[in-house]
XYZ file of C-alpha atoms in Angstrom:
686
model
C 2.748 38.013 -19.026
C 2.350 34.397 -18.018
C 0.162 33.364 -15.160
C 1.802 31.304 -12.402
C 1.214 28.165 -12.459
C 11.746 -2.090 -24.201
C 15.177 -1.400 -24.064
C 17.685 -2.309 -26.753
C 19.227 -5.760 -26.614
C 21.956 -5.811 -24.005
C 25.104 -7.771 -24.795
C 26.782 -9.392 -21.841
C 29.344 -6.812 -20.729
C 32.451 -7.043 -18.579
C 32.101 -5.617 -15.085
C 30.911 -1.975 -15.177
C 33.626 0.630 -15.230
C 33.731 3.791 -13.221
C 36.053 5.761 -15.421
C 36.529 8.452 -12.823
C 37.377 6.249 -9.918
C 38.604 2.879 -11.171
C 41.743 3.882 -12.975
C 43.435 0.507 -12.319
C 40.728 -1.195 -14.375
C 41.298 1.261 -17.180
C 45.015 0.714 -17.097
C 44.454 -3.021 -17.332
C 42.303 -2.443 -20.415
C 44.851 -0.109 -21.907
C 42.339 2.740 -22.006
C 44.249 5.215 -19.849
C 47.791 6.247 -19.185
C 49.398 6.662 -15.776
C 48.261 10.026 -14.455
C 50.693 12.864 -13.975
C 48.163 14.768 -11.884
C 48.483 17.648 -14.318
C 45.572 19.950 -14.996
C 46.145 22.625 -17.593
C 44.085 25.791 -17.871
C 45.205 28.034 -20.710
C 43.998 31.172 -22.454
C 44.827 32.682 -25.834
C 43.385 35.661 -27.667
C 40.696 33.425 -29.162
C 40.219 30.445 -26.820
C 40.000 29.133 -23.290
C 40.961 25.527 -22.683
C 40.898 23.009 -19.855
C 42.661 19.662 -19.984
C 44.090 16.847 -17.939
C 45.701 13.559 -18.937
C 42.485 12.227 -20.460
C 40.300 15.093 -21.630
C 40.724 18.357 -23.491
C 38.056 21.064 -23.858
C 38.465 24.202 -25.978
C 36.038 27.138 -25.765
C 35.969 29.588 -28.671
C 35.736 33.143 -27.350
C 34.195 34.437 -30.553
C 31.178 32.122 -30.556
C 30.990 30.754 -26.967
C 30.943 27.260 -28.505
C 33.304 24.526 -27.444
C 35.037 23.401 -30.611
C 37.148 20.550 -29.258
C 36.000 17.839 -26.835
C 38.654 15.130 -26.707
C 38.647 11.991 -24.553
C 41.623 9.629 -24.686
C 42.735 11.081 -28.000
C 39.333 10.909 -29.747
C 37.468 14.127 -30.578
C 33.870 13.309 -29.695
C 32.510 16.303 -31.593
C 33.296 14.600 -34.887
C 33.745 16.426 -38.160
C 32.416 19.982 -38.600
C 30.897 20.960 -41.922
C 30.288 24.580 -40.953
C 30.572 26.901 -37.959
C 27.425 25.560 -36.285
C 28.146 21.834 -36.541
C 30.384 19.719 -34.296
C 30.126 22.208 -31.442
C 29.373 22.222 -27.750
C 28.753 22.124 -24.978
C 27.394 25.663 -25.167
C 24.500 27.643 -23.716
C 21.602 29.296 -25.518
C 18.279 30.805 -24.477
C 14.990 32.356 -25.565
C 14.594 35.217 -23.120
C 14.215 38.548 -24.898
C 11.161 40.300 -26.351
C 12.248 39.089 -29.793
C 11.772 35.502 -28.524
C 14.550 34.242 -30.778
C 17.210 31.682 -29.940
C 20.188 33.572 -28.503
C 23.803 32.411 -28.240
C 26.320 34.714 -26.493
C 29.264 36.008 -28.488
C 32.249 38.288 -28.160
C 30.807 40.523 -30.862
C 27.777 41.115 -28.635
C 29.961 41.993 -25.659
C 30.493 38.635 -23.962
C 33.587 38.394 -21.786
C 35.543 35.284 -20.879
C 37.552 34.391 -17.818
C 39.797 31.501 -16.823
C 40.144 30.474 -13.164
C 42.174 27.752 -11.511
C 43.054 26.535 -8.077
C 43.248 23.572 -5.712
C 40.182 22.292 -3.881
C 39.940 21.141 -0.268
C 41.073 17.620 -1.210
C 44.243 18.938 -2.833
C 42.936 18.293 -6.349
C 43.693 20.860 -9.039
C 40.793 22.379 -10.947
C 40.206 24.919 -13.660
C 37.172 26.864 -14.742
C 35.932 28.688 -17.829
C 33.435 31.496 -17.234
C 31.438 33.333 -19.898
C 29.503 36.492 -19.054
C 27.112 38.178 -21.508
C 25.685 41.517 -20.278
C 22.909 43.557 -21.884
C 21.683 40.771 -24.140
C 20.456 42.185 -27.473
C 20.970 45.642 -26.011
C 18.560 45.054 -23.130
C 19.781 47.006 -20.133
C 20.157 44.847 -17.044
C 19.895 41.408 -18.653
C 22.792 39.060 -17.896
C 23.611 35.471 -18.904
C 26.594 33.625 -17.448
C 27.905 30.099 -17.970
C 30.408 28.253 -15.770
C 32.350 25.075 -16.644
C 34.748 23.414 -14.175
C 37.151 20.503 -14.692
C 39.002 18.667 -11.916
C 42.160 16.719 -12.404
C 41.565 12.977 -12.652
C 37.985 13.431 -13.909
C 36.456 13.322 -17.374
C 33.536 15.584 -16.484
C 32.633 19.237 -16.732
C 30.657 20.571 -13.766
C 28.311 23.228 -15.106
C 26.261 26.131 -13.770
C 24.156 28.697 -15.614
C 23.153 32.084 -14.231
C 20.521 34.500 -15.465
C 19.808 37.924 -13.966
C 17.667 40.915 -14.872
C 17.719 44.250 -13.068
C 15.887 47.178 -14.606
C 13.326 49.026 -12.492
C 12.273 51.156 -15.449
C 11.067 48.039 -17.313
C 9.826 45.851 -14.440
C 8.392 43.149 -16.716
C 10.548 42.267 -19.714
C 9.133 39.119 -21.321
C 8.535 35.413 -20.808
C 11.550 33.209 -20.072
C 10.747 30.623 -22.718
C 13.887 28.489 -22.855
C 17.297 27.969 -21.264
C 19.518 25.011 -22.076
C 23.009 23.731 -22.732
C 23.759 21.516 -25.737
C 26.412 19.107 -26.956
C 26.079 18.988 -30.752
C 28.384 16.386 -32.343
C 28.372 15.691 -36.063
C 29.263 12.518 -37.893
C 28.817 8.780 -37.458
C 30.769 8.132 -34.238
C 27.781 7.830 -31.866
C 25.370 4.983 -32.605
C 22.723 5.029 -29.851
C 20.501 7.467 -27.963
C 19.760 6.834 -24.276
C 16.959 8.592 -22.398
C 16.890 6.448 -19.269
C 17.765 2.950 -18.113
C 14.757 1.472 -19.916
C 14.572 3.555 -23.079
C 17.500 3.640 -25.497
C 17.500 3.172 -29.245
C 19.813 3.057 -32.261
C 20.309 6.453 -33.867
C 18.802 7.017 -37.336
C 21.411 7.194 -40.108
C 21.554 9.950 -41.141
C 19.864 11.678 -38.225
C 17.768 14.641 -39.419
C 17.462 16.003 -35.875
C 21.182 16.790 -35.802
C 20.825 19.193 -38.730
C 18.032 18.710 -41.231
C 19.765 20.958 -43.779
C 22.769 18.634 -43.940
C 21.617 15.279 -42.570
C 18.084 14.864 -43.859
C 18.605 11.763 -45.983
C 15.407 10.023 -47.049
C 12.903 11.738 -44.776
C 9.596 13.604 -44.983
C 8.854 16.334 -42.451
C 5.446 15.718 -40.821
C 5.658 18.051 -37.805
C 8.262 20.191 -36.068
C 11.422 18.069 -35.711
C 9.412 14.983 -36.719
C 9.999 12.946 -39.872
C 8.634 9.916 -41.648
C 11.684 7.755 -42.435
C 9.912 4.439 -43.024
C 10.995 4.244 -46.656
C 14.667 4.104 -45.722
C 16.566 0.862 -46.193
C 19.000 -0.584 -43.672
C 18.301 2.146 -41.131
C 18.629 0.648 -37.627
C 16.011 2.959 -36.130
C 13.428 2.057 -38.778
C 14.182 -1.638 -38.472
C 14.075 -1.741 -34.669
C 11.956 1.164 -33.387
C 9.505 3.011 -35.667
C 8.849 4.502 -39.098
C 8.702 7.990 -37.599
C 11.535 9.790 -35.849
C 11.097 12.794 -33.583
C 13.007 14.437 -30.788
C 9.881 14.130 -28.633
C 10.150 10.337 -28.614
C 13.214 10.695 -26.370
C 11.656 13.035 -23.783
C 11.302 12.075 -20.128
C 9.666 13.231 -16.915
C 12.110 14.393 -14.253
C 10.846 12.453 -11.217
C 13.306 9.580 -11.592
C 15.402 10.958 -14.407
C 19.101 10.811 -13.667
C 21.189 10.627 -16.847
C 20.815 10.708 -20.629
C 23.215 10.824 -23.523
C 24.909 9.326 -26.556
C 26.665 5.972 -26.835
C 29.191 4.860 -29.449
C 29.245 1.065 -29.759
C 32.677 1.063 -31.405
C 31.541 0.588 -34.990
C 32.907 4.000 -35.988
C 35.561 4.645 -33.329
C 39.257 4.447 -34.267
C 39.984 1.255 -32.322
C 36.410 -0.064 -31.948
C 36.243 0.783 -28.248
C 33.089 2.329 -26.805
C 32.421 5.939 -25.774
C 29.679 7.829 -23.993
C 28.693 11.491 -23.618
C 26.142 12.177 -20.879
C 24.190 14.843 -19.040
C 23.983 13.838 -15.380
C 21.524 15.423 -12.962
C 23.125 15.271 -9.550
C 20.750 18.072 -8.543
C 17.296 19.191 -9.704
C 16.503 21.763 -7.033
C 17.052 24.796 -9.272
C 14.712 23.531 -11.999
C 11.003 24.360 -12.046
C 7.858 22.252 -12.407
C 8.463 19.481 -9.902
C 8.659 15.748 -10.607
C 6.049 15.767 -13.395
C 8.048 18.281 -15.447
C 9.047 16.680 -18.738
C 11.453 17.691 -21.456
C 13.756 16.665 -24.262
C 16.889 14.740 -23.375
C 18.767 13.516 -26.449
C 18.000 13.272 -30.162
C 21.492 13.205 -31.667
C 22.273 16.232 -29.533
C 22.675 15.914 -25.759
C 20.569 18.494 -23.944
C 20.403 19.953 -20.494
C 17.012 21.658 -20.572
C 16.829 24.040 -17.634
C 13.704 25.996 -18.642
C 11.301 25.183 -21.468
C 7.633 24.753 -22.322
C 7.865 21.916 -24.861
C 5.061 20.073 -23.096
C 3.374 23.165 -21.704
C 5.218 23.270 -18.393
C 5.147 26.641 -16.666
C 7.998 29.020 -17.376
C 8.857 32.131 -15.362
C 8.302 35.791 -16.123
C 11.432 37.902 -16.433
C 10.905 40.733 -13.970
C 13.129 43.254 -12.260
C 15.240 41.515 -9.598
C 15.302 38.072 -11.223
C 18.670 36.485 -10.363
C 19.007 32.718 -10.295
C 21.885 30.304 -10.751
C 20.886 26.916 -12.129
C 22.808 23.746 -11.435
C 25.054 22.039 -10.926
C 24.733 19.420 -13.626
C 27.534 17.232 -14.945
C 28.601 16.761 -18.558
C 30.392 13.420 -18.341
C 32.497 11.552 -20.891
C 33.517 7.922 -20.572
C 35.332 5.207 -22.503
C 34.825 1.448 -22.418
C 36.385 -1.633 -24.000
C 35.621 -3.255 -27.318
C 32.300 -5.041 -27.071
C 31.287 -2.986 -24.039
C 27.628 -2.136 -23.569
C 25.608 1.020 -23.285
C 24.544 -0.113 -19.814
C 28.168 -0.249 -18.759
C 28.854 3.386 -19.554
C 25.432 4.620 -18.521
C 25.803 3.024 -15.095
C 29.115 4.816 -14.669
C 27.481 8.150 -15.425
C 24.463 7.368 -13.228
C 26.737 6.760 -10.245
C 27.166 10.554 -10.065
C 23.431 11.258 -10.026
C 23.040 11.942 -6.321
C 22.972 15.208 -4.405
C 26.142 14.483 -2.465
C 28.262 13.954 -5.570
C 30.585 16.935 -5.965
C 29.028 18.855 -3.073
C 32.323 19.612 -1.341
C 33.908 20.697 -4.607
C 30.991 23.046 -5.282
C 31.500 24.587 -1.848
C 35.167 25.049 -2.752
C 34.393 26.949 -5.972
C 31.349 28.842 -4.655
C 33.431 32.026 -4.654
C 33.089 32.057 -8.437
C 29.372 31.162 -8.617
C 26.919 33.854 -7.507
C 23.830 32.570 -5.678
C 25.178 29.045 -5.161
C 23.731 27.621 -1.944
C 26.567 25.998 -0.016
C 26.314 23.031 2.334
C 26.243 25.298 5.387
C 23.090 26.952 4.028
C 21.199 23.668 3.720
C 19.409 21.299 6.039
C 17.597 17.951 6.062
C 13.835 17.371 6.144
C 12.012 14.202 7.167
C 8.523 12.990 8.055
C 6.431 9.883 8.630
C 3.419 9.817 6.301
C 0.294 7.804 7.062
C -0.825 7.085 3.511
C -4.388 6.259 2.427
C -5.244 2.624 1.788
C -4.361 1.614 -1.750
C -1.621 4.206 -2.216
C 1.502 3.128 -4.069
C 4.520 4.843 -5.587
C 3.983 7.767 -3.213
C 6.139 10.875 -3.408
C 6.720 13.909 -1.177
C 7.502 17.280 -2.767
C 8.840 20.455 -1.177
C 8.182 23.515 -3.338
C 7.305 27.213 -3.256
C 4.705 27.936 -0.554
C 1.292 28.991 -1.772
C 1.548 27.495 -5.257
C 0.835 24.211 -6.962
C 4.252 22.616 -7.379
C 3.763 22.771 -11.167
C 3.584 26.581 -10.862
C 6.656 27.166 -8.721
C 7.954 29.472 -11.465
C 5.853 32.120 -9.716
C 8.559 32.332 -7.054
C 11.908 32.475 -8.817
C 13.814 32.420 -5.531
C 12.288 29.131 -4.369
C 13.892 25.737 -4.844
C 12.219 22.326 -5.197
C 12.878 18.846 -3.828
C 11.206 15.469 -3.867
C 11.738 11.937 -2.660
C 9.876 8.639 -2.695
C 7.995 7.656 0.443
C 9.013 4.161 1.496
C 6.736 1.267 2.395
C 6.730 2.328 6.039
C 5.714 5.885 5.199
C 9.134 7.351 5.897
C 10.665 10.046 3.737
C 13.833 12.096 4.045
C 15.320 14.770 1.795
C 18.902 15.923 2.263
C 20.622 19.156 1.223
C 17.480 21.303 1.251
C 18.009 25.045 0.945
C 16.953 26.713 4.198
C 13.544 28.339 3.923
C 9.786 27.823 3.831
C 8.077 25.202 1.681
C 4.747 23.683 0.747
C 4.595 19.902 1.139
C 2.658 18.073 -1.579
C 2.104 14.322 -1.578
C 0.558 12.238 -4.309
C 0.395 8.521 -4.986
C -0.767 6.099 -7.626
C -4.266 4.827 -6.933
C -5.390 7.884 -4.962
C -7.451 10.763 -6.342
C -6.206 14.233 -5.460
C -3.055 15.529 -3.799
C -2.292 16.114 -0.141
C -1.093 19.672 0.531
C 0.474 20.883 3.772
C 1.850 24.408 4.166
C 4.399 25.901 6.530
C 7.303 23.466 6.368
C 10.378 25.392 7.471
C 13.836 23.924 6.928
C 16.727 25.390 8.912
C 20.340 25.465 7.821
C 22.571 22.852 9.390
C 19.674 21.106 11.122
C 17.378 18.110 10.773
C 13.776 19.278 10.420
C 11.351 16.488 11.302
C 7.694 17.199 10.572
C 6.708 14.141 12.577
C 3.644 12.065 11.747
C 1.450 13.411 8.968
C -1.844 11.739 8.132
C -3.191 11.959 4.596
C -6.942 11.414 4.451
C -7.806 10.849 0.812
C -10.443 13.167 -0.611
C -13.927 11.686 -0.837
C -17.348 12.866 -1.960
C -19.262 9.833 -0.774
C -19.488 6.219 -1.901
C -17.453 5.350 -4.963
C -19.560 3.607 -7.608
C -16.847 3.164 -10.212
C -13.576 4.499 -11.530
C -12.057 4.497 -14.992
C -8.278 4.550 -15.240
C -5.656 4.650 -12.534
C -5.017 8.024 -10.877
C -1.279 8.337 -11.491
C -1.048 11.625 -13.462
C -0.670 9.683 -16.711
C -2.802 8.483 -19.636
C -0.481 5.555 -20.181
C -3.019 2.838 -19.340
C -5.232 3.715 -22.303
C -5.038 2.694 -25.988
C -1.730 3.719 -27.639
C -0.303 4.733 -24.274
C 2.229 2.516 -22.520
C 1.291 -0.528 -24.619
C 4.408 -1.930 -26.352
C 4.384 -1.510 -30.120
C 4.015 -5.031 -31.591
C 5.452 -4.210 -35.022
C 9.114 -3.511 -34.192
C 11.575 -5.687 -32.262
C 12.377 -3.083 -29.581
C 8.637 -2.681 -28.834
C 8.661 0.988 -27.810
C 5.715 2.266 -25.768
C 3.213 3.336 -28.390
C 2.863 6.872 -27.027
C 6.532 7.503 -27.892
C 5.727 7.112 -31.586
C 4.400 10.108 -33.543
C 0.654 10.455 -32.909
C -0.094 10.371 -36.653
C 1.086 6.765 -36.823
C -2.335 5.860 -35.408
C -5.733 6.510 -36.951
C -8.423 7.346 -34.427
C -11.123 7.106 -37.117
C -10.231 3.484 -37.870
C -9.631 2.589 -34.231
C -13.013 4.018 -33.176
C -15.268 4.194 -36.259
C -18.319 4.979 -34.118
C -16.416 6.952 -31.500
C -15.487 6.000 -27.959
C -18.322 4.167 -26.209
C -16.931 2.766 -22.982
C -19.082 0.501 -20.779
C -18.024 0.356 -17.135
C -17.439 -3.241 -16.075
C -17.303 -4.594 -19.631
C -14.987 -2.495 -21.784
C -11.187 -2.744 -21.704
C -9.287 0.424 -20.810
C -6.264 -0.497 -22.932
C -8.403 -1.163 -26.013
C -11.656 0.771 -25.733
C -10.557 4.135 -24.317
C -8.117 6.157 -26.424
C -5.138 7.872 -24.818
C -6.141 11.184 -26.454
C -9.603 12.739 -26.729
C -9.469 14.824 -29.902
C -11.963 17.428 -31.050
C -11.055 16.736 -34.682
C -8.658 14.194 -36.121
C -6.291 14.306 -39.068
C -3.745 16.623 -40.575
C -1.097 13.897 -40.567
C 0.827 12.143 -43.312
C -1.349 9.074 -42.857
C -4.634 11.020 -42.829
C -4.009 14.470 -44.356
C -7.672 15.488 -44.320
C -9.106 16.774 -41.046
C -12.187 14.814 -39.990
C -14.884 16.338 -37.815
C -17.985 14.787 -36.344
C -19.891 14.282 -33.097
C -18.353 10.836 -32.632
C -14.918 12.473 -32.334
C -15.469 15.399 -29.976
C -18.104 13.546 -27.897
C -17.221 10.390 -25.957
C -19.674 8.218 -24.056
C -19.106 6.393 -20.776
C -22.066 4.181 -19.870
C -22.825 2.259 -16.688
C -25.592 0.363 -14.947
C -26.684 0.909 -11.361
C -28.688 -1.035 -8.783
C -31.432 0.547 -6.717
C -29.270 0.423 -3.604
C -26.485 2.362 -5.351
C -28.475 5.575 -5.375
C -31.203 4.963 -2.795
C -31.175 7.618 -0.031
C -28.594 9.736 -1.913
C -28.953 13.306 -3.149
C -25.617 14.391 -4.605
C -23.371 12.900 -7.252
C -19.760 13.877 -7.962
C -17.836 13.000 -11.085
C -14.125 13.650 -10.602
C -12.053 13.901 -13.762
C -8.290 14.153 -13.502
C -6.559 15.209 -16.708
C -3.008 14.153 -17.583
C -2.854 17.038 -20.045
C -5.107 19.555 -21.787
C -4.404 21.405 -25.032
C -6.316 24.637 -25.497
C -5.732 26.995 -28.419
C -2.828 28.382 -26.366
C -0.877 25.207 -27.113
C 2.260 25.094 -25.003
C 2.746 28.875 -24.822
C 0.595 29.852 -21.805
C -0.056 33.139 -23.639
C -3.599 34.453 -24.130
C -4.885 35.699 -27.487
C -8.221 36.401 -29.136
C -7.048 35.091 -32.510
C -8.628 31.695 -31.860
C -11.799 30.914 -29.883
C -10.590 28.377 -27.335
C -7.578 29.804 -25.518
C -9.737 29.111 -22.473
C -11.292 25.732 -23.193
C -14.861 24.818 -22.152
C -15.094 21.114 -21.333
C -18.646 19.837 -20.848
C -20.086 16.750 -19.158
C -23.663 15.617 -19.716
C -25.360 13.138 -17.357
C -28.219 11.347 -19.121
C -28.846 14.439 -21.232
C -28.380 16.971 -18.426
C -25.510 19.329 -19.284
C -23.444 20.271 -16.238
C -21.722 23.669 -15.926
C -18.594 23.593 -18.113
C -15.119 23.244 -16.696
C -13.102 26.121 -18.163
C -9.475 25.098 -18.575
C -7.463 28.345 -18.575
C -4.883 29.099 -21.226
C -2.060 28.927 -18.678
C -2.871 25.259 -17.968
C -2.574 24.295 -21.630
C 0.052 21.823 -22.848
C 1.195 20.055 -26.005
C 0.984 16.519 -24.703
C -0.833 14.717 -27.505
C 1.086 16.277 -30.385
C 4.472 15.839 -28.733
C 4.480 12.186 -27.721
C 3.740 12.396 -24.009
C 1.197 10.904 -21.618
C 1.978 13.240 -18.709
C 2.021 17.029 -19.021
C 0.528 19.839 -16.926
C -2.072 18.004 -14.852
C -5.361 19.472 -13.699
C -8.710 18.224 -12.376
C -12.337 19.127 -11.793
C -15.270 17.842 -9.760
C -18.602 17.927 -11.590
C -21.513 17.850 -9.142
C -25.156 17.079 -9.889
C -28.303 15.736 -8.184
C -28.493 11.963 -8.148
C -31.991 12.312 -9.576
C -30.146 12.547 -12.907
C -29.163 8.883 -12.468
C -31.341 5.811 -12.928
C -31.302 2.176 -11.916
C -33.882 1.145 -14.502
C -31.785 1.767 -17.625
C -28.201 2.265 -18.693
C -26.752 5.627 -17.663
C -24.740 7.657 -20.160
C -22.104 10.266 -19.463
C -21.138 12.349 -22.486
C -17.673 13.918 -22.343
C -17.533 16.804 -24.810
C -14.961 19.077 -26.381
C -16.138 21.933 -28.607
C -17.102 20.781 -32.090
C -14.512 21.352 -34.836
C -11.988 22.915 -32.454
C -8.858 22.069 -34.414
C -6.276 22.908 -31.776
C -7.695 21.244 -28.679
C -7.520 17.840 -27.018
C -7.389 16.268 -23.578
C -5.624 13.294 -22.036
C -7.410 11.587 -19.173
C -5.664 10.434 -16.041
C -8.697 8.913 -14.304
C -12.441 9.369 -13.739
C -14.505 8.479 -10.656
C -18.217 8.610 -9.822
C -19.306 9.026 -6.179
C -22.687 9.551 -4.541
C -23.831 10.617 -1.092
């Protein structure tokens, strides 16, 4: 059981289109016909289908895959080469004791239902509902998927429900993964878009779509990671990197709103542009808070609802679990010849707010168990007195009693967050009525502010009034290394733009094996406070060993790898009349032998990782990072994962003003599966 816990070049586009709401512009471009306000919902022995004048979706009852996704006469799924290509959207999950990837099917007992009606605005809608009971024969386990289409829209509104009721087996297994996927095949789409700042040309062929059919010239170097640098005329290689991996397109969820695929017209029938997008108009039914990170698009368009790719907490499946996730929006759009990715992305992003679709969701709530309607929600606000130096501050409402990263421990709780403005004001709308923990963090400030007992009432404005955050302190700060922002991006190979490719991706987004720690730091990391450069002299990952990559296949061990040195000079007055020193280390991610699984085992020695600090030769008690705080940050192209911290205390008699002081930061020697990413370090005395 788990423990709780440089954009592409942008051509000058015409004015952005909103393909849902600006039909006159589409008519002027010849990209839409006059609507007949006709929504069709049909069922046969083998299919369910929803369509209106612009889109057509067909769901195969045998496989639960959509096998036709047509916008303005163009099938965006492309050309299938077998039964598992050119499919989707569809739902799959890893949620049984077998821990295999499960897709519902009629053969396994899935049932399918078509619904239709008229919403409160008089707009016709239809819905396709799949229900899979007793997954893999497990009594009480249920997976349901809901897709709704409204007339006049080119979007599917989607919800996913999972339930487990079996008192005789109160704990079933870990809920490892839940997602929906759109899996096109063929050349139509040309670009991948993670967010407004990170979008790239798609490799051709793209091995991530299906490595058994689309590998091309590529060498596998890690899971879903290939060296493709010896390709010729590949736009990704020419513009982005020699390595391609799905992890390069991941994102944290704090500001994430939309991701998807863009077709620039090169391979469309009339050279017009198309987009296929996942839009997050809500995030309250996800877990992990704003620092949760996951895959977005890699040739497939994902909606990751639950996963541990970067070591984020996932829930236990226990008797009584019943949660409906969503809504999210699967949106299709169509632009003119020469139109830009920005143009279609902006259209999709216009839906990424909590009020979009809210009345419609109330109208169809009769079909969606557990959906929290508008009448069951309220608004929360507060005025936060932030510490001096705070920036980019955020307020989070999450499960009471738990770190927001561990809100999986309460599978009935929802989560919300919002930026705190320059005047300290924050407001969050459409909050599910109930009790919450308030957490606040900000760039530049060590530690989080935690405030329990926030109660939001349905239909009311809950104002918590003035809240003062006094930043944590253990005395006088002598120095800090890094910026406390829950990220290792400021260090070498972090956020620094890659200088070798014209799109200059942040270096951390490129496969870790593209860099050679041994050459970068031949004598190890020796950082001098006040003299060294964080972006050059402090690596973004602290490895215990290095190697095992295509570039350096041999694994190198040595004390200059697992031991780093931070040195500093002090004046007499810095430590005069002081007795206690405190070294605070905030970690942006830690990999123990548990990797991203959060599962304990005795097969390897460091599922619980001892991290040791020595002050001028005095070893301090180790910080034991538990297996359920482990993540796969370094190996999966991220600089923010499950964050944790520790305060190392010691007598200031360990320090000196007559010579250079040395801190040694140590991982176990020759521990092949472990590493840490630093957020920031600070030394204080009192």
